Amino acid sequence: MTMPRNLSLGLFFAALAVVGLVTPGFQLLAVNQHLFLAVNVLALNFCLGLGGQISLAQAAFAGLGAYGSVLLHDRFPEATLVIVPAVVLGTGLLAAMLSRPMERLGEGFLAMATLCVSLVFTNLVLTLESVTGGSAGHMANARLALPLLGSLSGDRATFFCFAGLLALGSYIFLALRDSRLGRALAACRGDAQAASSLGVDRAAVRSLSFGLGGGLSAAAGVIHGHYTGFISPEQYHLELSLKALLFLVIGGPGNLLRPILAALVLETAMSWLSVLGDARTLVNGLLLGAALLVGYWRASR
Amino acid sequence: MARFFLLVAALLLCPAAAHAAAPAGDPIVVGGLFAQSGPAAVVGTPSKLVAEMTVKQINDMGGILGRPVKLVSYDTESSPDVALRQARQLVEGDKVLAIIGPTSTGEGLAVKKYTEEKHVPVIMTVGGDAVVAGGKFGPYDWTFKAPQRTATAVAKIYDYLKGKNITKIAVLSSKDAFGQDGATELKDNAAKYGIEIIAEETFDPKGTDFSAQAFKLQAAKPQAAVVWTIGPAGAIAAKNFAALPGERPLLVQCHGQPGPSYLELAGEAAGGTVMPGTKLMAPESLPDEDPQKIVIEAFIKAYKDNGIQEKFPLNTHSGYAYDALTLLRAGLEKAGKADPEALRAALEKLNRVVGVSGVYTMSSQDHNGLGQDSMIMLIVDSNRYKLAP
Amino acid sequence: MLALYLAQIVNSGLALGAVYGVMALGFSLIFSASRLINFAQGELLLLGGLTIMSLASVMRLPPAAALLAAAAAGFVLGRALFSTTLGLTLRASPLRQLMLTVAASLVFQGVAILCWGKNPLMPPRLLPLPDLRLGLFFLGRDTVTALALALATVVVLGLFLGRTRLGRALRATSQNAVAARLQGVDTVFCHALSFALAGALASLAALAVGPQTGLRYDMGLGLGLKGFAAATIGGYTSLGRVFAGGIVLGLAEAAMVLTISGEFKETAIYILVILLLVVAPREHDERP
């Protein structure tokens, strides 16, 4: 059972690396933007796929990563090595803390509460204009720089940052899934009350998966913010959360590769749809609906 | 069959009628970035149609520097990320000489960062000033902007209010880039005009009712209330102010509102509101000696003839893409060659280029080139825009 | 002065709350029957409103006919939404059903763009209710219309759910679909009915909301978010409480603007909703 899985995973990352090496720079930008989404899909997979908890807060975590890192780099341009881990860990911890009181909420209500987290983030960015630049956004002039590697900018370097993040996330995902903790999470997902009665500390294990997801989204946000060179609330808006959830559901929560592939393939397809002009929104909807239905029919057969 | 020959004959005669030499040689490739989906599509879609119409006009009249112009345009989906992606596609993939657009301020800032580094001249059609403001938004050597600055609209409003002996105002702005820009400029310039802002509120542009904000502002007893937003929210605010009991302040809208939508959505409440707008909104009021009159009349005719009027009734934003292309043509003709650096230098030195939104005179500091005289104060009277007395 | 402020809180609160309330009613109708949050509720309102607007432009619609036409159009739209989302995936995971309504909202927007364009459109006022001014209190006619519609809906639906056989079947489905099916209730029909009723409600609401804000392809999510919040405050289950949730939310917003400032209004509202969810009774908890 494990061989084919590792094989397909290896094939996927090999194919990804080939794409990254042969695609010209300006087209790699599109790949990178889709990878940013794919990392968020994977991040959500920690909460939903492992812990069985829906979250629409992924955009807020990615935004916290981007804003935190960019604003701190403005003050301390040389401190990448300190700032990035701090921002990622901080966001992860915040996510874990937020998840604790929300743990017992049922699906729809958890969706509502995490949706509110996203909206609170957006509105705080809008309101704290003197720090964040408000809705006009903020230019991200500083670059990520590591002691030996130098500055991490440009399309190719960013591509490998995202791909590396995706690989690292996948590794943690698989390791966690097959661990004792992962089985505890699976128990919570399957039957929350039975899990509690078996002695699983639900709030604790689930806040771990939530925190990992939050941290991963934040890391993606850090890379994305510095890469784009400009951050604004509309880039880390609820729409990003909804998209991540959509692709995860299309690929099936708990699967590792399929949701990531769904995000990469469908996003690419949808960016080509601009040739349709006014019919674009309609076809986007039909495409996503069809993907959802195909997944369902395939699973139910 | 006979009809077919007539058609062919008409097609053959057309260029002759324009009596200009047909353009020849390699086309000059110009990139277009327009938000055709997402929230900014209401402005972006007609901009694209106008840009296509204008490029056709330019080619019919002999092109630029004797060469035809080719417009390659993409949909930015109202998103900064997508706008940046498409800008790079235009520059690195399609090898364009210059870009016109994008539509929203956020898109503009994301694109600008890249085009400044790559030395690509961009003439933007965004409302916000940030793209040509410098300072924390970075240099703007290669970036130009066709629509009036927010500061220009603010100055126009303040001059009008001063003329009416109004010194105390209240400000209601939307919580988006456009509203934030307006509120900042209103505050920064108030003292210069001897105007005092005695109350200030914000609102969510997607909201359905702003009567609480309107009431609170009215309670401060300002002589005028200035509303700064784009889209249907402005009409809702007008209705909310109109429904308040007691003595109401003079309602001033910003330059983002003039157009038939505002009249339609606000209904009776629109009556008596004043706002700065481009001369496009009241062409009949222009004196014959106004250099813009002939340009505006021709633009309105072409706008109707091309069927754009049916889908997007003429409003204050309609001319921006036309102006951007007009500036581009003037710049290229001044430069004498299709070269980015020469074009940039020429654009900075443009002097009295007549467009739909105004007469442009640029400098190395001023990359917009429009002054207060490019705007007129409009008042809504019996469901029409008229020159405000 | 204080009285003026208090009166204005009521005036603005009702103007906001009436819209939130009718949106929330639509959410809770579907949620209580199908345990599904319908992301396309705002788009149902949009398409219903646009359909009626086009109908009114080709024929004269007296108020009664407008009500009937709106209800019918919305009923059909809601039923169509059901057959393309939940109806196709009855045994899928709730998440997949939820995401299908997100896809449906895009499709509805796409239809609105193709058929009615991207400009905001102003539907005519088809229900001739007057502005209401009582001393310090003032309700615009659109607010009066929304309130009247919502109250009528709560009463009519309340009677329908409580007194009729079909209504009881609907409630049984919402409480325990398996048991209801064992008792001979056609639960699929009940799900479909809840969608159709929510559609009819949205279309009727468009008669009030449309003339207030105009109709534009991208208005759905904005309306929906506050509707979610209102339905959550109201607890989703009882229609009266859900509508009251909308009014409370509207009043809270107006009070916040008038007493402190509108600056932190949205932030405070959404934090409040999170707190409510976390602190509130156990009915929000995960079901076994």
Short mmCIF file of C-alpha atoms in Angstrom, two decimals, chain B:
data_model
loop_
_atom_site.label_atom_id
_atom_site.label_comp_id
_atom_site.label_asym_id
_atom_site.label_seq_id
_atom_site.Cartn_x
_atom_site.Cartn_y
_atom_site.Cartn_z
CA MET B 1 -24.91 39.00 -53.84
CA ALA B 2 -25.46 42.63 -54.74
CA ARG B 3 -25.45 43.47 -51.06
CA PHE B 4 -22.12 41.70 -50.70
CA PHE B 5 -20.54 43.84 -53.39
CA LEU B 6 -21.94 46.96 -51.80
CA LEU B 7 -20.34 45.90 -48.56
CA VAL B 8 -16.99 45.29 -50.21
CA ALA B 9 -17.22 48.63 -51.97
CA ALA B 10 -18.04 50.34 -48.69
CA LEU B 11 -15.11 48.67 -46.99
CA LEU B 12 -12.78 49.75 -49.76
CA LEU B 13 -14.06 53.29 -49.67
CA CYS B 14 -13.84 53.69 -45.92
CA PRO B 15 -10.11 54.36 -45.59
CA ALA B 16 -10.31 56.63 -48.57
CA ALA B 17 -13.02 58.62 -46.89
CA ALA B 18 -10.78 59.10 -43.87
CA HIS B 19 -8.24 60.47 -46.39
CA ALA B 20 -5.18 59.31 -44.55
CA ALA B 21 -2.39 57.02 -45.64
CA ALA B 22 -2.95 53.47 -44.51
CA PRO B 23 -0.53 52.56 -41.75
CA ALA B 24 2.29 50.26 -42.78
CA GLY B 25 5.12 48.31 -41.24
CA ASP B 26 5.37 46.37 -38.00
CA PRO B 27 2.57 47.20 -35.60
CA ILE B 28 3.30 49.05 -32.38
CA VAL B 29 2.12 46.62 -29.71
CA VAL B 30 0.33 48.19 -26.74
CA GLY B 31 -0.80 46.19 -23.73
CA GLY B 32 -4.18 46.66 -22.09
CA LEU B 33 -5.10 45.63 -18.55
CA PHE B 34 -8.79 45.85 -17.71
CA ALA B 35 -10.85 44.33 -14.91
CA GLN B 36 -13.52 42.47 -16.87
CA SER B 37 -14.65 40.33 -13.96
CA GLY B 38 -14.85 40.93 -10.22
CA PRO B 39 -16.15 44.06 -8.51
CA ALA B 40 -14.28 46.58 -10.71
CA ALA B 41 -15.75 45.10 -13.91
CA VAL B 42 -18.36 47.86 -14.11
CA VAL B 43 -15.56 50.30 -14.90
CA GLY B 44 -13.09 47.88 -16.51
CA THR B 45 -15.35 46.33 -19.16
CA PRO B 46 -16.42 49.61 -20.81
CA SER B 47 -12.79 50.78 -20.58
CA LYS B 48 -11.76 47.83 -22.71
CA LEU B 49 -14.49 48.53 -25.26
CA VAL B 50 -13.46 52.19 -25.44
CA ALA B 51 -9.80 51.22 -25.80
CA GLU B 52 -10.63 48.92 -28.72
CA MET B 53 -12.76 51.62 -30.31
CA THR B 54 -9.97 54.19 -29.93
CA VAL B 55 -7.30 51.91 -31.37
CA LYS B 56 -9.52 51.37 -34.40
CA GLN B 57 -9.93 55.12 -34.78
CA ILE B 58 -6.18 55.66 -34.54
CA ASN B 59 -5.50 53.01 -37.17
CA ASP B 60 -8.19 54.42 -39.47
CA MET B 61 -6.45 57.76 -39.28
CA GLY B 62 -3.07 56.39 -40.26
CA GLY B 63 -1.79 54.81 -37.06
CA ILE B 64 1.03 56.24 -34.98
CA LEU B 65 4.29 57.24 -36.69
CA GLY B 66 2.84 55.66 -39.79
CA ARG B 67 2.66 52.26 -38.10
CA PRO B 68 -0.51 50.45 -37.10
CA VAL B 69 -1.29 49.97 -33.42
CA LYS B 70 -2.09 46.55 -32.03
CA LEU B 71 -3.80 46.26 -28.66
CA VAL B 72 -3.28 43.08 -26.63
CA SER B 73 -5.48 43.09 -23.56
CA TYR B 74 -6.14 40.78 -20.64
CA ASP B 75 -8.66 40.47 -17.83
CA THR B 76 -7.23 41.36 -14.42
CA GLU B 77 -10.22 39.92 -12.49
CA SER B 78 -10.08 42.99 -10.18
CA SER B 79 -7.18 41.26 -8.38
CA PRO B 80 -3.67 42.67 -7.76
CA ASP B 81 -2.13 39.20 -8.17
CA VAL B 82 -3.77 38.56 -11.53
CA ALA B 83 -3.00 42.10 -12.71
CA LEU B 84 0.70 41.54 -11.98
CA ARG B 85 0.61 38.19 -13.77
CA GLN B 86 -1.00 39.70 -16.87
CA ALA B 87 1.37 42.68 -16.82
CA ARG B 88 4.32 40.31 -16.93
CA GLN B 89 2.68 38.34 -19.72
CA LEU B 90 2.34 41.59 -21.68
CA VAL B 91 5.91 42.74 -21.07
CA GLU B 92 7.83 39.47 -21.22
CA GLY B 93 5.51 37.41 -23.39
CA ASP B 94 3.90 39.84 -25.82
CA LYS B 95 6.80 42.33 -25.75
CA VAL B 96 4.56 45.39 -25.59
CA LEU B 97 6.01 48.87 -25.85
CA ALA B 98 3.72 50.35 -23.22
CA ILE B 99 0.68 49.45 -21.13
CA ILE B 100 -2.61 51.20 -20.52
CA GLY B 101 -4.71 50.31 -17.46
CA PRO B 102 -5.32 48.59 -15.03
CA THR B 103 -8.64 49.55 -13.43
CA SER B 104 -8.44 49.50 -9.62
CA THR B 105 -5.86 51.18 -7.39
CA GLY B 106 -4.69 47.92 -5.80
CA GLU B 107 -4.06 46.42 -9.24
CA GLY B 108 -2.24 49.59 -10.21
CA LEU B 109 0.15 49.44 -7.26
CA ALA B 110 0.97 45.76 -7.82
CA VAL B 111 1.67 46.41 -11.52
CA LYS B 112 3.63 49.60 -10.88
CA LYS B 113 6.18 47.95 -8.64
CA TYR B 114 7.12 45.64 -11.51
CA THR B 115 6.93 48.08 -14.44
CA GLU B 116 9.09 50.63 -12.61
CA GLU B 117 11.81 47.99 -12.24
CA LYS B 118 11.42 46.86 -15.84
CA HIS B 119 11.25 50.40 -17.29
CA VAL B 120 7.94 50.00 -19.06
CA PRO B 121 5.83 53.13 -19.58
CA VAL B 122 2.35 52.63 -18.12
CA ILE B 123 -0.57 55.02 -18.45
CA MET B 124 -3.02 53.98 -15.76
CA THR B 125 -6.76 54.43 -15.65
CA VAL B 126 -7.04 54.01 -11.86
CA GLY B 127 -8.83 56.44 -9.58
CA GLY B 128 -6.38 56.49 -6.66
CA ASP B 129 -3.45 58.90 -6.41
CA ALA B 130 -1.10 56.37 -4.80
CA VAL B 131 0.31 55.21 -8.16
CA VAL B 132 1.76 58.67 -8.92
CA ALA B 133 2.22 59.91 -5.37
CA GLY B 134 5.76 58.73 -4.66
CA GLY B 135 6.83 58.57 -1.03
CA LYS B 136 5.97 55.29 0.62
CA PHE B 137 4.43 54.04 -2.62
CA GLY B 138 7.81 54.18 -4.38
CA PRO B 139 9.06 56.04 -7.46
CA TYR B 140 6.76 56.77 -10.38
CA ASP B 141 9.18 57.61 -13.19
CA TRP B 142 7.49 55.27 -15.67
CA THR B 143 3.93 55.53 -14.39
CA PHE B 144 1.34 58.03 -15.61
CA LYS B 145 -2.33 58.37 -14.79
CA ALA B 146 -5.15 59.60 -17.02
CA PRO B 147 -8.05 60.29 -14.59
CA GLN B 148 -7.91 63.38 -12.41
CA ARG B 149 -6.08 63.12 -9.11
CA THR B 150 -8.15 62.84 -5.98
CA ALA B 151 -6.43 66.02 -4.82
CA THR B 152 -7.71 67.85 -7.90
CA ALA B 153 -11.29 66.82 -7.19
CA VAL B 154 -10.86 67.86 -3.55
CA ALA B 155 -9.53 71.28 -4.58
CA LYS B 156 -12.46 71.71 -6.97
CA ILE B 157 -14.93 70.89 -4.21
CA TYR B 158 -13.22 73.16 -1.67
CA ASP B 159 -13.12 76.06 -4.11
CA TYR B 160 -16.81 75.65 -4.79
CA LEU B 161 -17.64 75.45 -1.07
CA LYS B 162 -15.54 78.53 -0.33
CA GLY B 163 -17.44 80.39 -3.02
CA LYS B 164 -20.65 79.47 -1.21
CA ASN B 165 -19.19 80.66 2.13
CA ILE B 166 -19.24 77.14 3.49
CA THR B 167 -16.47 76.47 6.02
CA LYS B 168 -17.76 73.63 8.19
CA ILE B 169 -18.09 70.24 6.56
CA ALA B 170 -18.62 66.62 7.50
CA VAL B 171 -16.99 63.73 5.63
CA LEU B 172 -18.49 60.30 4.97
CA SER B 173 -16.12 57.91 3.16
CA SER B 174 -16.23 54.26 2.20
CA LYS B 175 -13.81 51.78 3.72
CA ASP B 176 -12.02 50.92 0.51
CA ALA B 177 -8.98 52.27 -1.31
CA PHE B 178 -11.02 54.92 -3.13
CA GLY B 179 -12.77 56.24 -0.03
CA GLN B 180 -9.61 56.15 2.05
CA ASP B 181 -7.79 58.18 -0.60
CA GLY B 182 -10.57 60.79 -0.61
CA ALA B 183 -10.75 61.08 3.17
CA THR B 184 -6.98 61.56 3.41
CA GLU B 185 -6.90 64.27 0.75
CA LEU B 186 -9.91 66.05 2.23
CA LYS B 187 -8.19 66.17 5.62
CA ASP B 188 -4.78 67.16 4.29
CA ASN B 189 -6.08 70.07 2.24
CA ALA B 190 -8.83 71.46 4.47
CA ALA B 191 -6.68 74.03 6.32
CA LYS B 192 -5.31 75.45 3.07
CA TYR B 193 -8.83 76.42 2.03
CA GLY B 194 -9.90 77.59 5.48
CA ILE B 195 -12.30 74.68 5.79
CA GLU B 196 -12.89 72.78 8.98
CA ILE B 197 -13.90 69.10 9.06
CA ILE B 198 -16.11 68.88 12.12
CA ALA B 199 -17.25 65.26 11.84
CA GLU B 200 -16.07 62.17 10.05
CA GLU B 201 -17.50 58.68 9.52
CA THR B 202 -16.77 55.63 7.38
CA PHE B 203 -18.98 52.89 5.97
CA ASP B 204 -18.73 49.50 4.33
CA PRO B 205 -19.30 50.04 0.59
CA LYS B 206 -21.25 46.76 0.43
CA GLY B 207 -23.70 47.92 3.11
CA THR B 208 -27.39 48.55 2.55
CA ASP B 209 -28.09 51.53 4.79
CA PHE B 210 -25.93 54.35 6.17
CA SER B 211 -28.61 56.36 7.93
CA ALA B 212 -26.90 56.07 11.32
CA GLN B 213 -23.73 57.63 9.94
CA ALA B 214 -25.76 60.29 8.12
CA PHE B 215 -27.65 61.19 11.28
CA LYS B 216 -24.49 61.44 13.34
CA LEU B 217 -22.88 63.73 10.79
CA GLN B 218 -25.98 65.91 10.55
CA ALA B 219 -26.05 66.19 14.34
CA ALA B 220 -22.67 67.95 14.21
CA LYS B 221 -24.43 70.67 12.16
CA PRO B 222 -22.08 70.95 9.19
CA GLN B 223 -22.95 73.26 6.32
CA ALA B 224 -22.08 70.57 3.80
CA ALA B 225 -21.55 66.82 3.89
CA VAL B 226 -19.04 65.31 1.47
CA VAL B 227 -19.57 61.65 0.52
CA TRP B 228 -16.58 59.84 -0.98
CA THR B 229 -17.29 56.48 -2.61
CA ILE B 230 -17.71 54.82 -5.98
CA GLY B 231 -20.67 52.66 -7.08
CA PRO B 232 -24.19 52.22 -5.69
CA ALA B 233 -23.19 53.11 -2.09
CA GLY B 234 -23.12 56.80 -3.02
CA ALA B 235 -26.78 56.69 -4.04
CA ILE B 236 -27.73 54.89 -0.82
CA ALA B 237 -25.98 57.60 1.20
CA ALA B 238 -27.86 60.28 -0.75
CA LYS B 239 -31.17 58.58 0.04
CA ASN B 240 -30.25 58.30 3.72
CA PHE B 241 -29.38 61.98 3.95
CA ALA B 242 -32.56 62.95 2.15
CA ALA B 243 -34.69 60.99 4.64
CA LEU B 244 -33.31 62.79 7.70
CA PRO B 245 -35.66 65.25 9.36
CA GLY B 246 -34.64 68.80 10.13
CA GLU B 247 -32.17 71.06 8.42
CA ARG B 248 -30.03 69.11 6.01
CA PRO B 249 -26.51 70.02 4.95
CA LEU B 250 -25.63 70.54 1.30
CA LEU B 251 -24.78 67.10 -0.06
CA VAL B 252 -21.56 66.89 -2.06
CA GLN B 253 -20.60 63.70 -3.88
CA CYS B 254 -17.15 62.94 -5.22
CA HIS B 255 -15.99 62.72 -8.84
CA GLY B 256 -16.58 58.95 -8.84
CA GLN B 257 -20.37 59.32 -8.94
CA PRO B 258 -21.44 61.36 -12.00
CA GLY B 259 -23.32 59.08 -14.38
CA PRO B 260 -26.83 57.81 -15.04
CA SER B 261 -26.55 55.07 -12.38
CA TYR B 262 -26.43 57.62 -9.57
CA LEU B 263 -29.57 59.36 -10.85
CA GLU B 264 -31.38 56.08 -11.32
CA LEU B 265 -30.44 54.57 -7.96
CA ALA B 266 -30.88 57.70 -5.84
CA GLY B 267 -34.06 58.90 -7.54
CA GLU B 268 -35.51 62.06 -6.01
CA ALA B 269 -32.81 62.05 -3.34
CA ALA B 270 -30.24 62.94 -5.99
CA GLY B 271 -31.89 66.32 -6.56
CA GLY B 272 -29.73 69.25 -5.45
CA THR B 273 -26.56 67.24 -4.82
CA VAL B 274 -23.41 68.76 -6.25
CA MET B 275 -20.27 66.98 -7.42
CA PRO B 276 -17.17 67.58 -9.48
CA GLY B 277 -17.11 65.79 -12.81
CA THR B 278 -15.39 65.78 -16.16
CA LYS B 279 -16.78 68.00 -18.90
CA LEU B 280 -18.03 64.81 -20.51
CA MET B 281 -21.02 64.97 -18.17
CA ALA B 282 -22.36 68.32 -19.44
CA PRO B 283 -21.18 68.77 -23.04
CA GLU B 284 -23.97 71.20 -23.91
CA SER B 285 -22.71 73.65 -21.29
CA LEU B 286 -19.28 74.03 -22.92
CA PRO B 287 -18.59 77.28 -24.77
CA ASP B 288 -17.57 76.93 -28.41
CA GLU B 289 -14.04 78.13 -27.76
CA ASP B 290 -13.38 75.31 -25.26
CA PRO B 291 -10.78 73.09 -26.96
CA GLN B 292 -12.35 69.98 -25.46
CA LYS B 293 -15.77 70.58 -26.97
CA ILE B 294 -15.00 69.06 -30.36
CA VAL B 295 -13.13 66.10 -28.82
CA ILE B 296 -15.95 65.35 -26.38
CA GLU B 297 -18.66 65.58 -29.01
CA ALA B 298 -16.78 63.24 -31.32
CA PHE B 299 -16.16 60.84 -28.44
CA ILE B 300 -19.82 60.74 -27.44
CA LYS B 301 -20.84 60.10 -31.04
CA ALA B 302 -18.33 57.27 -31.43
CA TYR B 303 -19.36 55.85 -28.06
CA LYS B 304 -22.95 55.64 -29.27
CA ASP B 305 -22.12 54.46 -32.79
CA ASN B 306 -20.06 51.58 -31.43
CA GLY B 307 -22.96 50.36 -29.33
CA ILE B 308 -21.19 50.85 -26.00
CA GLN B 309 -23.83 53.32 -24.82
CA GLU B 310 -26.48 50.59 -24.74
CA LYS B 311 -24.51 48.33 -22.42
CA PHE B 312 -22.74 50.97 -20.34
CA PRO B 313 -24.48 54.36 -20.44
CA LEU B 314 -21.92 57.17 -20.61
CA ASN B 315 -20.51 58.16 -17.21
CA THR B 316 -17.60 60.11 -15.83
CA HIS B 317 -15.21 57.14 -16.16
CA SER B 318 -16.00 56.45 -19.81
CA GLY B 319 -13.23 58.58 -21.29
CA TYR B 320 -10.22 57.37 -19.31
CA ALA B 321 -9.09 54.64 -21.71
CA TYR B 322 -9.51 57.05 -24.64
CA ASP B 323 -7.37 59.60 -22.82
CA ALA B 324 -4.69 57.04 -21.98
CA LEU B 325 -4.39 56.13 -25.66
CA THR B 326 -4.47 59.79 -26.70
CA LEU B 327 -1.59 60.49 -24.32
CA LEU B 328 0.28 57.49 -25.67
CA ARG B 329 -0.14 58.69 -29.24
CA ALA B 330 0.91 62.23 -28.38
CA GLY B 331 3.93 60.87 -26.48
CA LEU B 332 5.03 58.63 -29.34
CA GLU B 333 4.63 61.39 -31.90
CA LYS B 334 6.66 63.74 -29.74
CA ALA B 335 9.33 61.09 -29.21
CA GLY B 336 9.44 60.33 -32.93
CA LYS B 337 10.28 56.69 -32.35
CA ALA B 338 8.74 53.67 -30.66
CA ASP B 339 11.25 53.38 -27.85
CA PRO B 340 10.30 53.10 -24.16
CA GLU B 341 12.85 55.58 -22.77
CA ALA B 342 12.09 58.14 -25.48
CA LEU B 343 8.37 57.65 -24.89
CA ARG B 344 8.76 58.16 -21.15
CA ALA B 345 10.75 61.34 -21.63
CA ALA B 346 8.23 62.62 -24.17
CA LEU B 347 5.23 61.84 -21.97
CA GLU B 348 6.77 63.93 -19.18
CA LYS B 349 7.06 66.88 -21.54
CA LEU B 350 3.58 66.71 -23.04
CA ASN B 351 2.03 70.12 -23.25
CA ARG B 352 -1.66 70.87 -23.75
CA VAL B 353 -2.79 67.52 -25.11
CA VAL B 354 -6.57 67.68 -25.45
CA GLY B 355 -8.42 64.64 -24.16
CA VAL B 356 -11.95 63.83 -23.06
CA SER B 357 -11.23 64.29 -19.34
CA GLY B 358 -9.20 67.47 -19.72
CA VAL B 359 -6.21 69.18 -21.28
CA TYR B 360 -3.02 67.42 -20.14
CA THR B 361 0.24 69.19 -19.34
CA MET B 362 2.76 66.89 -17.69
CA SER B 363 6.03 67.49 -15.90
CA SER B 364 8.58 65.28 -14.21
CA GLN B 365 6.75 65.87 -10.91
CA ASP B 366 3.21 65.79 -12.25
CA HIS B 367 2.44 62.52 -14.02
CA ASN B 368 -1.25 63.27 -14.32
CA GLY B 369 -1.21 66.69 -15.91
CA LEU B 370 -4.78 67.73 -15.19
CA GLY B 371 -5.65 70.76 -13.14
CA GLN B 372 -8.81 72.02 -11.56
CA ASP B 373 -9.88 73.64 -14.84
CA SER B 374 -10.43 70.14 -16.26
CA MET B 375 -13.38 69.65 -13.93
CA ILE B 376 -16.75 71.28 -13.65
CA MET B 377 -19.08 71.36 -10.70
CA LEU B 378 -22.32 69.61 -11.52
CA ILE B 379 -25.66 69.85 -9.79
CA VAL B 380 -28.49 67.39 -10.19
CA ASP B 381 -31.62 69.21 -11.26
CA SER B 382 -34.83 67.43 -12.29
CA ASN B 383 -32.92 64.19 -12.85
CA ARG B 384 -30.24 65.70 -15.06
CA TYR B 385 -26.71 66.95 -14.59
CA LYS B 386 -26.31 70.66 -15.01
CA LEU B 387 -23.51 73.15 -14.41
CA ALA B 388 -23.69 74.13 -10.73
CA PRO B 389 -24.26 77.86 -10.28
#
